[in-house]
Coordinates of C-alpha atoms and ligand atoms in Angstrom, one line a residue:
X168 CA -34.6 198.2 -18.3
X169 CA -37.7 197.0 -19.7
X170 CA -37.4 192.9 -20.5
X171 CA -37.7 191.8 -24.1
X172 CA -37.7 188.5 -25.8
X173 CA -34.7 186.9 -28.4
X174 CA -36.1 185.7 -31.1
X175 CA -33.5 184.5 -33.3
X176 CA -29.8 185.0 -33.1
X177 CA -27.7 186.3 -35.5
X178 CA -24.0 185.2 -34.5
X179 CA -21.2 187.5 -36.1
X180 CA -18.0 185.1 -36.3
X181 CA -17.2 182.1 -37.4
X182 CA -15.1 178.7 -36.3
X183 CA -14.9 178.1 -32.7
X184 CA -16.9 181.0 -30.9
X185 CA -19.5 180.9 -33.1
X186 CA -20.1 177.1 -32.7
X187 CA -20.1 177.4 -28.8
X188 CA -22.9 180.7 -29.1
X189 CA -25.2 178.3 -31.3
X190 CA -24.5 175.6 -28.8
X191 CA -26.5 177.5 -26.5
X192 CA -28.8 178.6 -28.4
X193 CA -30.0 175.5 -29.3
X194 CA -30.4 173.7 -25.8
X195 CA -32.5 177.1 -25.8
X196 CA -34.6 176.8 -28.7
X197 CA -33.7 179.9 -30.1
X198 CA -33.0 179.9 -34.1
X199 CA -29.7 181.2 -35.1
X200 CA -28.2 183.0 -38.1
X201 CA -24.9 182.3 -39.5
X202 CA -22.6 184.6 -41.4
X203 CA -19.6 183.3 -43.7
X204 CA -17.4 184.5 -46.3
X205 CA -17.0 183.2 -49.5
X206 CA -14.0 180.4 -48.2
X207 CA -16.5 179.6 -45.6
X208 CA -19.4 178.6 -47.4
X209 CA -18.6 175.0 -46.2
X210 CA -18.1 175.6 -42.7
X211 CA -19.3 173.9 -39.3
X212 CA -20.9 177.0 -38.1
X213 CA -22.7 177.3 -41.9
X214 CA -24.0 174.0 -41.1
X215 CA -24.7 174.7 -37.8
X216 CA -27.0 177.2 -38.0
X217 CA -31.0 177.4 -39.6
X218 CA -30.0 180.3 -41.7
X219 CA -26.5 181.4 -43.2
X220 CA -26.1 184.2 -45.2
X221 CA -23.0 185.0 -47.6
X222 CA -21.6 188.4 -46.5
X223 CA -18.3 188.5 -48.7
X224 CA -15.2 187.8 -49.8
X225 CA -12.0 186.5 -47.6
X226 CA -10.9 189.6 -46.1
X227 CA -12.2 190.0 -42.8
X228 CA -13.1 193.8 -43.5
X229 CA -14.8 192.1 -46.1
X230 CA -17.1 189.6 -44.1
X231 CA -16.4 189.4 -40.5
X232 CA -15.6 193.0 -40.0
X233 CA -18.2 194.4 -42.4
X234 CA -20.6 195.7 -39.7
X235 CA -23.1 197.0 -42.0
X236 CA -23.5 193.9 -44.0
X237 CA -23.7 191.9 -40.8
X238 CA -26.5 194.3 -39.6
X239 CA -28.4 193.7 -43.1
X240 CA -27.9 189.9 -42.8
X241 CA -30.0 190.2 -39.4
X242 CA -32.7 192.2 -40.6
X243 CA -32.9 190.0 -43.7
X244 CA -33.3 187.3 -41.6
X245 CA -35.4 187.9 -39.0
X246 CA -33.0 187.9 -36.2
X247 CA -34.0 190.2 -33.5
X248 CA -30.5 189.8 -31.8
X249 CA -26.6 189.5 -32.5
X250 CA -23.8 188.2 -30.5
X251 CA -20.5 189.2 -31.5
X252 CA -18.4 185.9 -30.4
X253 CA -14.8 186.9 -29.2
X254 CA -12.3 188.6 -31.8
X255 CA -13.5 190.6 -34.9
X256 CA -16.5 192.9 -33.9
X257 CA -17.1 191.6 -30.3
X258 CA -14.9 194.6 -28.7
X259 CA -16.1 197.4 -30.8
X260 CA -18.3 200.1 -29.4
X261 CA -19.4 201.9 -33.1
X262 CA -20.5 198.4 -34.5
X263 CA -22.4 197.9 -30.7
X264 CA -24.0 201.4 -31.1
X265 CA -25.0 200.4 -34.5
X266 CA -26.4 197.0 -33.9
X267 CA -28.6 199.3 -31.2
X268 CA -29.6 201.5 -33.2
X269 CA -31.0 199.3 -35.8
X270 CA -33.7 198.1 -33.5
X271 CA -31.8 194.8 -32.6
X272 CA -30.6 193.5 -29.3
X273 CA -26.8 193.6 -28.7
X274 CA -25.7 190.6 -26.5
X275 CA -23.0 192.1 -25.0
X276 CA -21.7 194.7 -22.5
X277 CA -23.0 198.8 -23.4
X278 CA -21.2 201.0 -26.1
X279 CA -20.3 203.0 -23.4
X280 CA -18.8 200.5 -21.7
X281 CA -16.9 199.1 -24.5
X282 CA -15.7 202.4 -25.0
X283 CA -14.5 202.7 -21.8
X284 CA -12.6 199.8 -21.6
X285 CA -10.8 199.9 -25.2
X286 CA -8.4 202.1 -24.3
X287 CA -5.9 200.4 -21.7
X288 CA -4.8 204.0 -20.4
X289 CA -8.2 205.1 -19.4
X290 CA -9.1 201.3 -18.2
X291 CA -6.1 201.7 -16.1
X292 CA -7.0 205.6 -14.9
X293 CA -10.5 204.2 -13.9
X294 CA -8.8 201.1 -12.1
X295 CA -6.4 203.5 -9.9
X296 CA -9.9 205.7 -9.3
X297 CA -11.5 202.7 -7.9
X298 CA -8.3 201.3 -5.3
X299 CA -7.5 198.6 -8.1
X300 CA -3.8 198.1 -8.0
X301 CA -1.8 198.6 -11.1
X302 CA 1.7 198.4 -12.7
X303 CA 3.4 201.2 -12.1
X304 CA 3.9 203.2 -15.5
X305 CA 3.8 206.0 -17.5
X306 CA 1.3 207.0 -20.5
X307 CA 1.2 208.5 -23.8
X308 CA 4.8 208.3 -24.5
X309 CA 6.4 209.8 -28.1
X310 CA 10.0 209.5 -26.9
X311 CA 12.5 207.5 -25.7
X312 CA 13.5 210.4 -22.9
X313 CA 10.0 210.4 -21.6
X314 CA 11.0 206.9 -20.9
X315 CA 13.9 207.1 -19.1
X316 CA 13.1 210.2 -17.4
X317 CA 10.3 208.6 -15.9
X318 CA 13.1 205.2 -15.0
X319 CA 15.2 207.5 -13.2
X320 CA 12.6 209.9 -11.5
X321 CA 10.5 206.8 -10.2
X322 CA 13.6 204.5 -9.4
X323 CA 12.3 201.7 -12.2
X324 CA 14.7 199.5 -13.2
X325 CA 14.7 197.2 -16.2
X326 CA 13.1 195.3 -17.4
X327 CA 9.8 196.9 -18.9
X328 CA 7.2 196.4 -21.1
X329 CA 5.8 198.9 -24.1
X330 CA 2.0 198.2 -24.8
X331 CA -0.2 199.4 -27.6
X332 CA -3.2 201.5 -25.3
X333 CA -5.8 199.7 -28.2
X334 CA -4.0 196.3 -28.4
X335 CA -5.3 192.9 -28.0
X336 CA -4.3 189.2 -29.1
X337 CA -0.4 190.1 -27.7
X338 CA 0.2 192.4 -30.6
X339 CA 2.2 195.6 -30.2
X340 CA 3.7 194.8 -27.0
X341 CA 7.5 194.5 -26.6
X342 CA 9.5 193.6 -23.6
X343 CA 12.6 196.2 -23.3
X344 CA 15.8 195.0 -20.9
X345 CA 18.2 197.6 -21.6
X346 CA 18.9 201.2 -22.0
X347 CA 19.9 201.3 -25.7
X348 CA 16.9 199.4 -26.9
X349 CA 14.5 201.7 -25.4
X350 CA 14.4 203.7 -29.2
X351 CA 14.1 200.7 -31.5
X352 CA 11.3 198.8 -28.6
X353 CA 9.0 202.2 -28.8
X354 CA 9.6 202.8 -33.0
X355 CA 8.4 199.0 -33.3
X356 CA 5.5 198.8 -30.4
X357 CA 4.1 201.9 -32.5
X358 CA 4.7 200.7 -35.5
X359 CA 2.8 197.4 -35.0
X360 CA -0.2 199.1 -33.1
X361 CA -0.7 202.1 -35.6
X362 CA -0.7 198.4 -38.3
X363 CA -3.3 195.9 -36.3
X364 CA -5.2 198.7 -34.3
X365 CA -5.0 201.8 -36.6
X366 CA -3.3 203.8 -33.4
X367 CA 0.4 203.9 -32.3
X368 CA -0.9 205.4 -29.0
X369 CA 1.4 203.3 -26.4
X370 CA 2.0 203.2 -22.5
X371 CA 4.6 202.0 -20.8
X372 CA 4.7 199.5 -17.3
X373 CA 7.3 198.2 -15.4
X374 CA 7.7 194.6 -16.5
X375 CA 6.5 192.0 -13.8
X376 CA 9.2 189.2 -13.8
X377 CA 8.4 185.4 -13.2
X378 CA 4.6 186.7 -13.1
X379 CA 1.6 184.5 -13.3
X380 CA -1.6 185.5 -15.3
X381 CA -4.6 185.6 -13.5
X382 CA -8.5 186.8 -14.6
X383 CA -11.3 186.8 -12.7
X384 CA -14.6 186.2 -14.4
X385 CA -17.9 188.7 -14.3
X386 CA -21.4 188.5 -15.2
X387 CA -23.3 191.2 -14.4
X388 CA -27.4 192.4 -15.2
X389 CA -29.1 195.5 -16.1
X390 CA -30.8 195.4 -12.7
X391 CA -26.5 196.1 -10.8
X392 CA -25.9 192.4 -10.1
X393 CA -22.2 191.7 -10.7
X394 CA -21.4 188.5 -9.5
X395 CA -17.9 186.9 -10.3
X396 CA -17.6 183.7 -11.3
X397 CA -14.4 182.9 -9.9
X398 CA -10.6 182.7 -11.3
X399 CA -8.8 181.6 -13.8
X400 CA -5.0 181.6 -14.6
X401 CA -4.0 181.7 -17.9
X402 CA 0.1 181.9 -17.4
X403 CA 0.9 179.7 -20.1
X404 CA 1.6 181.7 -23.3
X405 CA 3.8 182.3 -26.3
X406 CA 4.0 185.6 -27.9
X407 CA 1.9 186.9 -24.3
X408 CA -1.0 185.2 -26.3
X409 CA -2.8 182.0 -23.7
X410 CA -2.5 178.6 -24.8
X411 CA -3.0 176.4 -21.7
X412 CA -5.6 177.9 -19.2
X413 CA -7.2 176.3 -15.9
X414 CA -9.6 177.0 -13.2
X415 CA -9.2 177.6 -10.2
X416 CA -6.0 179.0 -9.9
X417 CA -3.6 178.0 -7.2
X418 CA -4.0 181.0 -5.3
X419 CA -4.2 180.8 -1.8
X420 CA -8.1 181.3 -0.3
X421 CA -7.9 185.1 1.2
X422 CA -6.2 186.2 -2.1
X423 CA -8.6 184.5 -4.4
X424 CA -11.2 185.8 -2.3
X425 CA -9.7 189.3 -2.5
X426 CA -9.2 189.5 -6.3
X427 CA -12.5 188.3 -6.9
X428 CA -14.1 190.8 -5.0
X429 CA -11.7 193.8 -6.0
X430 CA -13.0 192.7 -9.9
X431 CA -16.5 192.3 -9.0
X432 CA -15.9 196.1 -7.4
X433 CA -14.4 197.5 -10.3
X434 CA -17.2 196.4 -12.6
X435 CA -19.9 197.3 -10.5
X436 CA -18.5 200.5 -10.3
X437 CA -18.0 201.1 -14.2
X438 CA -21.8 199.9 -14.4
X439 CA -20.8 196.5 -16.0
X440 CA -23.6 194.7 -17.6
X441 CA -23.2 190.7 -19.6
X442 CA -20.3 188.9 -19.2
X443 CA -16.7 189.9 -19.3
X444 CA -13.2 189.3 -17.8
X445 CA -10.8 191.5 -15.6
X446 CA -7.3 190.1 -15.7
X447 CA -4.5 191.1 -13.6
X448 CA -0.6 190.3 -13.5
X449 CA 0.3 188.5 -10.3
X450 CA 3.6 189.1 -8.6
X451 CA 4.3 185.7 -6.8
X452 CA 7.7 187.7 -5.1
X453 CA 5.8 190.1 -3.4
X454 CA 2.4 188.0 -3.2
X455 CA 0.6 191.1 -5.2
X456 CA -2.0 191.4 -8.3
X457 CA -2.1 194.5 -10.5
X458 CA -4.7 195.1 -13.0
X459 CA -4.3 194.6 -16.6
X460 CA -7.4 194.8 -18.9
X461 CA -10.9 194.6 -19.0
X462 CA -11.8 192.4 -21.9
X463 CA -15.5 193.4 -22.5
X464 CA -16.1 190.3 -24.2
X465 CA -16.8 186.2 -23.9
X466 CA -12.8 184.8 -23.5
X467 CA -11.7 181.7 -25.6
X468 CA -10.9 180.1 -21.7
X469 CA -14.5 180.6 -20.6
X470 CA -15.4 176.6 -20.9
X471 CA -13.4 176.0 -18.2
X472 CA -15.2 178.0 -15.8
X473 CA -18.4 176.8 -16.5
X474 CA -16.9 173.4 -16.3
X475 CA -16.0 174.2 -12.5
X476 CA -19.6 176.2 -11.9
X477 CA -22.0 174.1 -13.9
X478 CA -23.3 177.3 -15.1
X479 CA -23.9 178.3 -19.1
X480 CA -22.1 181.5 -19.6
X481 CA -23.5 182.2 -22.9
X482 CA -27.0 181.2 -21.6
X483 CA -26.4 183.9 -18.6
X484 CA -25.5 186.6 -21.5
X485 CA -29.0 185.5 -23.0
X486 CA -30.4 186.4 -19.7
X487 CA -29.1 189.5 -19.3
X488 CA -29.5 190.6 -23.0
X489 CA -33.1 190.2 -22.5
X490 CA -33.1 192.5 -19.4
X491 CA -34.0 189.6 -16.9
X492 CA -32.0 189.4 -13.4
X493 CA -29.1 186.9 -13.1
X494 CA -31.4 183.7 -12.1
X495 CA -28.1 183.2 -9.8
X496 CA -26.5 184.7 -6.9
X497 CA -22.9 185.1 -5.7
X498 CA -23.4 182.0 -2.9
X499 CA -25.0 180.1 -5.3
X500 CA -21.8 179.9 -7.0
X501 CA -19.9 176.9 -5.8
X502 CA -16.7 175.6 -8.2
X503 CA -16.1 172.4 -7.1
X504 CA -13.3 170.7 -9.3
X505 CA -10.5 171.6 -11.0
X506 CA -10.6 172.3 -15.0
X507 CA -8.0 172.7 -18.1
X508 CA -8.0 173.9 -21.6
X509 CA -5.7 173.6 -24.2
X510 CA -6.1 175.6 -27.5
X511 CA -5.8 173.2 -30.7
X512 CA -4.1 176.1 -33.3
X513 CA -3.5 175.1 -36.5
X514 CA 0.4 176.0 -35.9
X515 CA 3.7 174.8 -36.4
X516 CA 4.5 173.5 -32.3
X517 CA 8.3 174.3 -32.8
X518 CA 7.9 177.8 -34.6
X519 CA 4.3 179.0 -34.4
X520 CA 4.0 179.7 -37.8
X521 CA 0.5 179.1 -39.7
X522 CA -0.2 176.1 -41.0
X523 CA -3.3 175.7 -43.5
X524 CA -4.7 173.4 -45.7
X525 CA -7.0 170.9 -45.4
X526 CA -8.1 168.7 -42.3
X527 CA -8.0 165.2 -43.3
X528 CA -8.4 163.7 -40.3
X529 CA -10.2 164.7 -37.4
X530 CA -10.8 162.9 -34.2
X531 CA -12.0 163.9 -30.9
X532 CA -11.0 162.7 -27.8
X533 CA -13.7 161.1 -25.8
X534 CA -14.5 159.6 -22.1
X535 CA -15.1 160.9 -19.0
X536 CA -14.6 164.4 -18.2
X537 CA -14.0 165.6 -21.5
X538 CA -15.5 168.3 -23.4
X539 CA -14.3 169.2 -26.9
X540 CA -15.0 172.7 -28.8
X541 CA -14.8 172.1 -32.1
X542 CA -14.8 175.1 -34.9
X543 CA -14.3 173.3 -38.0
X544 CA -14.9 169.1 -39.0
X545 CA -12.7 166.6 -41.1
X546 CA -12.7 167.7 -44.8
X547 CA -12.9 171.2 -43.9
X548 CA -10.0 173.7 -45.1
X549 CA -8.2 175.8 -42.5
X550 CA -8.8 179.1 -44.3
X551 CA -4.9 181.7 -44.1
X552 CA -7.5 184.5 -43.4
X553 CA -8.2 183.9 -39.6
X554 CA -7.5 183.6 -36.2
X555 CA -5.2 179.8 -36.2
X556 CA -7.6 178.2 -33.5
X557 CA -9.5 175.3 -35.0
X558 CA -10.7 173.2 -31.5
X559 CA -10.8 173.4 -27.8
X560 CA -10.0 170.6 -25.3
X561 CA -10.9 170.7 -22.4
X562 CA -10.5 168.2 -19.1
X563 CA -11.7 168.4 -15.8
X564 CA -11.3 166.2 -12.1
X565 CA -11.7 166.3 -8.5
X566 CA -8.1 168.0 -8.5
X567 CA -5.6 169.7 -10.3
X568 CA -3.5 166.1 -10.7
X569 CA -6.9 164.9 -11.9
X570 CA -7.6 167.3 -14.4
X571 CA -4.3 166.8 -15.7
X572 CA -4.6 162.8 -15.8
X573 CA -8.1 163.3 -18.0
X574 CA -5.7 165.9 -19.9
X575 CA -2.9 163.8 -20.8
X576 CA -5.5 160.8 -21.6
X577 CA -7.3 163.2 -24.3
X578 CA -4.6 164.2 -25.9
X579 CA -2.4 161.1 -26.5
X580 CA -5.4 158.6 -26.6
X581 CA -8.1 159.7 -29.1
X582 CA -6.7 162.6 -30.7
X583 CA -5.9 163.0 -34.1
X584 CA -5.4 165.4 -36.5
X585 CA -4.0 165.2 -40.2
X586 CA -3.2 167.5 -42.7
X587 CA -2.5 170.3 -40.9
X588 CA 0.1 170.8 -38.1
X589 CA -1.6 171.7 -34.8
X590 CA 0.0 172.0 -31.3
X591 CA -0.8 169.2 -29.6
X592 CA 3.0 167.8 -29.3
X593 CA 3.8 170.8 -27.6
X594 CA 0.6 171.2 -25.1
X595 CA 1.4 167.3 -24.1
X596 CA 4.8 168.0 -23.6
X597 CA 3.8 171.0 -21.5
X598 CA 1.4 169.0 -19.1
X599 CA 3.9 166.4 -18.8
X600 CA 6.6 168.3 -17.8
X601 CA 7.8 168.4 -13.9
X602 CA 7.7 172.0 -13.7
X603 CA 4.1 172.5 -15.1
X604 CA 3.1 169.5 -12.8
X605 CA 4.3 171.0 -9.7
X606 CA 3.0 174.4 -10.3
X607 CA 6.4 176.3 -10.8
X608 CA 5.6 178.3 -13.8
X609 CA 5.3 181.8 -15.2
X610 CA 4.6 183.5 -18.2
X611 CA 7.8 182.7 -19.7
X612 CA 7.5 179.3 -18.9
X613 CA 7.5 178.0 -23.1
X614 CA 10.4 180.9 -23.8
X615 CA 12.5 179.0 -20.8
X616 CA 11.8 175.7 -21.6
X617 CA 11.3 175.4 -25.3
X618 CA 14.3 173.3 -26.5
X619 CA 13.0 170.3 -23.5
X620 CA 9.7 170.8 -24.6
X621 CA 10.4 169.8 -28.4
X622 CA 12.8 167.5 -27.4
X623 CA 9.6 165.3 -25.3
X624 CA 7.8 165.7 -28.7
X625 CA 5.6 162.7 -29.3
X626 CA 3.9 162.8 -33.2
X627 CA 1.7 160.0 -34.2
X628 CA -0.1 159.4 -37.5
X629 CA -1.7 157.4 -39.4
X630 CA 1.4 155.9 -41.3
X631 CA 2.2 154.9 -37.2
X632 CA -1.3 153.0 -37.2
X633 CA -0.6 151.5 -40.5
X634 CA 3.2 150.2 -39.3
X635 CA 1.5 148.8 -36.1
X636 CA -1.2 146.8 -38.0
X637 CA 1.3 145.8 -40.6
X638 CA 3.7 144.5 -38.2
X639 CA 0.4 142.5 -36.9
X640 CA 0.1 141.2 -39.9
X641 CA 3.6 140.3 -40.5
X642 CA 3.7 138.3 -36.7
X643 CA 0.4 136.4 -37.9
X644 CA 1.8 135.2 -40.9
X645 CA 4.8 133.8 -39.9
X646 CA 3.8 132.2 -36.5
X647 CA 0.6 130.7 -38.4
X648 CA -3.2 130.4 -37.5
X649 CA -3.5 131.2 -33.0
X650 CA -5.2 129.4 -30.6
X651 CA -7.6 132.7 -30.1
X652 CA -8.5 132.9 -33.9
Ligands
ADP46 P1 -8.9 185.7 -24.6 O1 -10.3 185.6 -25.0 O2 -8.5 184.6 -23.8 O3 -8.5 187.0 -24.0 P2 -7.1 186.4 -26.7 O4 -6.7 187.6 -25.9 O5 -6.1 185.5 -27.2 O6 -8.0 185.5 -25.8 O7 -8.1 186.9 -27.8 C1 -9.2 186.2 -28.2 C2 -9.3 186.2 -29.7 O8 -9.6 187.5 -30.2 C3 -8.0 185.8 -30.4 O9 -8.3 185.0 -31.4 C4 -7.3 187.1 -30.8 O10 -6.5 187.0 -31.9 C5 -8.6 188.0 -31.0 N1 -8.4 189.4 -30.6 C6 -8.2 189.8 -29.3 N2 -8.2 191.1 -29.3 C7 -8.3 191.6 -30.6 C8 -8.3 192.8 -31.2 N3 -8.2 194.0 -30.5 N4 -8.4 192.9 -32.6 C9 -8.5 191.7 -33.3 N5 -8.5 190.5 -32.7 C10 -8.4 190.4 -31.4
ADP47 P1 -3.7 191.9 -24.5 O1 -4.6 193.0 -24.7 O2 -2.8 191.7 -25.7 O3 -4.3 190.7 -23.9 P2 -2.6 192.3 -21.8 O4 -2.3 193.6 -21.2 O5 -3.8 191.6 -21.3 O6 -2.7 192.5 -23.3 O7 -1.3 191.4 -21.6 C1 -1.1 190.2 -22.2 C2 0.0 189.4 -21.6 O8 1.2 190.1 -21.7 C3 -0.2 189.2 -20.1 O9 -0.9 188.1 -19.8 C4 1.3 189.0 -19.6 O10 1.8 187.7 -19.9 C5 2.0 190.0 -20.5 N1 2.1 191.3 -19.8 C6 1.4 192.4 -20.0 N2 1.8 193.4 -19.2 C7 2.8 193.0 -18.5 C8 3.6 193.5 -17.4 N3 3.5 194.8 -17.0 N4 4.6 192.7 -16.9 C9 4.7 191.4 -17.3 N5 4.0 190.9 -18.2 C10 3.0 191.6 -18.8
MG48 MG1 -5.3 190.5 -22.2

C-alpha cells in the first residue's frame, strides 16, 4: 500500500484509447511511451507521444497483443508504468501479473481481480453471493437437453440468450426464439467463443425483452474507497455492441440511487481497486436490473461521465496506481448536465461492414459543448487490422433535449469525413428520430427501426460543397456584378 511515483507512461494500444490516456498524461506532466506496429508507424498516437517504439508487424498477437515485447518496450524506455487502454491487453490478468512482476506499475485493477471477473459464470456466482440480482440461467451447458431441461424445470419460456462465459465486444452471443434452434444457437455460440476467446465455455440466460442497457461507473483505491460515479445507459447497439451512449440515464431517482449503490457494493466487496464498470440489463416491464458483467477496464463511454462530473477518470486511475486515496468523495460527486456520445466507426451505416482506406478529409465539429476524441488525423490510413472506431463525439447541455440539440449541431454542421464510410448518417438519423427523442427505446431499437433509419439518411460531401459554390458562381455570372460586391 506503500505510495509510489509514475514516471513515465507506457500506453499499450493505439487509435482512440491511447490518445485519451496521453491526453491525461500530459495536462500531468508525465512523459508517455507509445507502441505501434509496422501500419502504424504514422499514427496520431506515434506522434502523440515523446517516445514510440516499433513492436511488430500487423497482427495484433504481433504488436498489440505481444505482452512480452510491450513489457521490453517499457523497460527500454524508461517507463516506470503501463496502462493498457480498453480492448487488446487491458482485461488480461497473465499480461497484468507480468507487467507486476517486471518491476513496473500496472494502472489498472489487480490480477486477481481481473481474473475474477473474466469469467461471466463466476462474475455472476460472486454477484448472486453478494444480493446482486441476475438473469435467471443456467451454466456450463454441452447440450441442447441441458437447455431445455432447465426451460421446462424452471418455467422459462423463449426467448433466450447463449453467451460465451469469456466473451466481450458482442461476440459469441446468440439470441435463440424457438425450440428447434436451440442445437444450431449452442454449435455456433461455441464455435465463435472457442474462435475470438480460445474457449467454447457458454451459459445460458433468459433473454430480457425490450430491455435497456444500463452501467454504473466505479473508481475505487487501494486504501477500500469505492465511490461510483454515477450511470450510464448504453441501449443503443447493433450486433449487442454500444454505439450511442449518454449520462445520466432516465431512470427514476430511488432506482438510480439503488443501482449505484448495489455496484458500489459489489465492488467493494470483490476488493475493487482503479476504475471499472458494472453493467446490468434493465427490465422496464417489471421495473428491475440484473447484473451483467464487470468490465475491469476504462469503457469507450467513459467521456461522458466525466463530462457530467467534471472529474478526469484517467487522472483518478493515475491516483490510485500510485497508491494515493481518491482526492474525492462520494458527495463530492455532483453530475449536473446531461451528456451523449456517438462512436465514429469506420463502417458501412447500412450494413456494418469494414470500411478502410485512407482519411482524406477530416473535420471536427466544434462550438460550445463539444468535445471530440479523435484516434487517427486526415491523411492517416484506417488500418483492416483493428477495432473500426476512428473518433468519439461527444455533446453535452443543461438537459437531455439539450444535449441532443449540441448533438444534432456536431454532427450535421462541422463534420466531415472522406474516404472512408463512417456512421454518422445513421447516428443523426438515430437522434433525430421521434422514438429516440422521446425516450422509447431498447436494445433492439436499430434491429426495429433500420429500414426508417436509412431511409432519413442525409450524406454530404465535398462534391455537395463544390455544386453549392458552383451554382454561386453560375447566379453571379448571369445576374452580373451586386450591389454588396
Ligand atoms: P465498452 O468499453 O463500452 O464496454 P465494448 O464492449 O464495445 O465497449 O468493448 C470495448 C473495445 O474493446 C471494443 O473495441 C471491443 O471490440 C474490444 N473488446 C472488448 N472485449 C474484448 C475482448 N474480450 N477481446 C478483444 N477485444 C475486446
Ligand atoms: P459483452 O461482454 O459482449 O459486453 P454483455 O453480457 O455485457 O456482453 O452483453 C452485451 C449486450 O448484449 C447487452 O448490453 C445486451 O444488449 C445484450 N444482452 C446480454 N445478455 C442479455 C440478456 N440476458 N437479455 C437481453 N439482452 C442481453
Ligand atoms: Mg458488456
Amino acid at each position: 500500500m506503500s505510495q509510489r511515483s509514475i514516471r513515465k507512461v507506457l500506453v499499450a494500444n493505439r487509435g482512440v484509447p491511447a490518445v485519451r490516456i496521453m491526453h491525461t498524461c500530459r495536462d500531468r506532466k508525465i512523459p508517455t511511451t507509445a507502441v505501434y506496429s509496422t501500419p502504424d508507424r504514422l499514427a496520431y498516437h506515434v506522434f502523440m507521444a515523446d517516445t514510440a517504439i516499433h513492436i511488430g508487424e500487423a497482427p495484433p498477437v504481433e504488436s498489440y497483443l505481444n505482452g512480452d515485447r510491450i513489457i521490453e518496450a517499457a523497460l527500454s524506455s524508461d517507463s516506470n508504468a503501463i496502462h493498457p487502454g480498453w480492448g487488446f491487453l487491458a482485461e488480461n490478468a497473465d499480461f497484468a501479473q507480468k507487467v507486476i512482476d517486471a518491476g513496473l506499475i500496472w494502472i489498472g485493477p489487480t490480477p486477481e481481480v481481473i481474473n475474477l471477473m473474466g469469467d461471466k459464470i463466476r462474475a455472476k456466482e460472486i454477484a448472486r453471493q453478494s444480493n446482486v440480482p441476475t438473469v435467471p440461467g443456467v451454466e456450463n451447458v454441452t447440450s441442447a437437453e441441458q437447455i431445455s431441461d432447465w426451460m421446462r424445470d424452471q418455467g422459462v419460456t423463449f426467448p433466450i440468450m447463449i453467451k460465451a462465459a469469456s466473451g466481450g465486444g458482442g461476440k459469441g452471443m446468440v439470441k435463440v426464439d424457438k425450440l428447434d434452434q436451440i442445437a444450431g444457437a449452442l454449435a455456433q455460440a461455441r464455435s465463435e467463443a472457442k474462435k475470438s476467446f480460445g474457449d467454447d465455455t457458454v451459459l445460458v440466460e433468459k433473454y430480457i425483452e425490450h430491455g435497456r442497457h444500463i452501467e454504473v461507473q466505479i473508481i475505487a483505491d487501494e486504501h477500500r474507497h469505492v465511490i461510483h460515479l454515477f450511470e450510464r445507459e448504453c441501449t443503443l447497439q447493433r450486433r449487442n455492441q454500444k454505439i450511442i451512449e449518454e449520462a445520466p440515464s432516465t431512470l427514476e431517482n430511488d432506482l438510480r440511487q439503488e443501482i449505484c449503490v448495489t455496484a458500489a457494493r459489489l465492488m467493494r466487496r470483490i476488493g475493487y481497486t482503479s476504475a471499472g464498470t458494472v453493467e446490468f440489463i434493465f427490465d422496464p416491464s417489471t421495473q428491475s436490473f440484473y447484473f451483467l458483467e464487470v468490465n475491469t477496464r476504462l469503457q469507450v463511454e467513459h467521456g461522458i461521465t466525466e463530462l457530467i462530473t467534471g472529474l478526469d477518470i484517467v487522472s483518478l486511475m493515475l491516483d490510485v496506481a500510485e497508491g494515493k486515496p481518491l482526492p474525492i468523495k462520494q458527495l463530492d460527486v455532483v453530475p449536473n448536465r446531461w451528456a451523449l456520445e456517438v462512436r465514429l466507426n469506420a463502417e458501412d451505416p447500412k450494413t456494418f461492414g469494414p470500411s478502410f482506406g485512407t482519411i482524406t478529409r477530416l473535420r471536427a465539429p466544434l462550438g460550445p459543448n463539444v468535445r471530440v476524441l479523435q484516434g487517427a488525423t486526415e491523411g492517416e490510413d484506417i488500418p483492416p487490422y483493428y477495432d473500426s472506431l476512428f473518433m468519439l463525439l461527444m455533446a453535452s447541455g443543461t438537459d437531455r433535449a439539450d444535449a441532443l440539440r449540441v448533438m444534432d449541431r456536431a454532427i450535421t454542421g462541422d463534420l466531415r469525413v472522406e474516404g472512408i464510410k463512417t456512421l454518422a448518417p445513421l447516428l443523426l438519423s438515430i437522434i433525430r428520430h421521434r422514438k429516440f427523442i422521446t425516450g422509447d427505446f431498447s436494445t433492439k431499437f436499430i434491429e426495429q427501426h433500420m429500414p426508417e433509419l436509412v431511409s432519413g439518411f442525409l450524406e454530404r460531401t465535398s462534391e455537395d460543397e463544390m455544386l453549392r459554390v458552383a451554382r454561386y458562381v453560375a447566379e453571379i455570372s448571369a445576374l452580373g456584378p451586386q450591389s454588396w460586391m
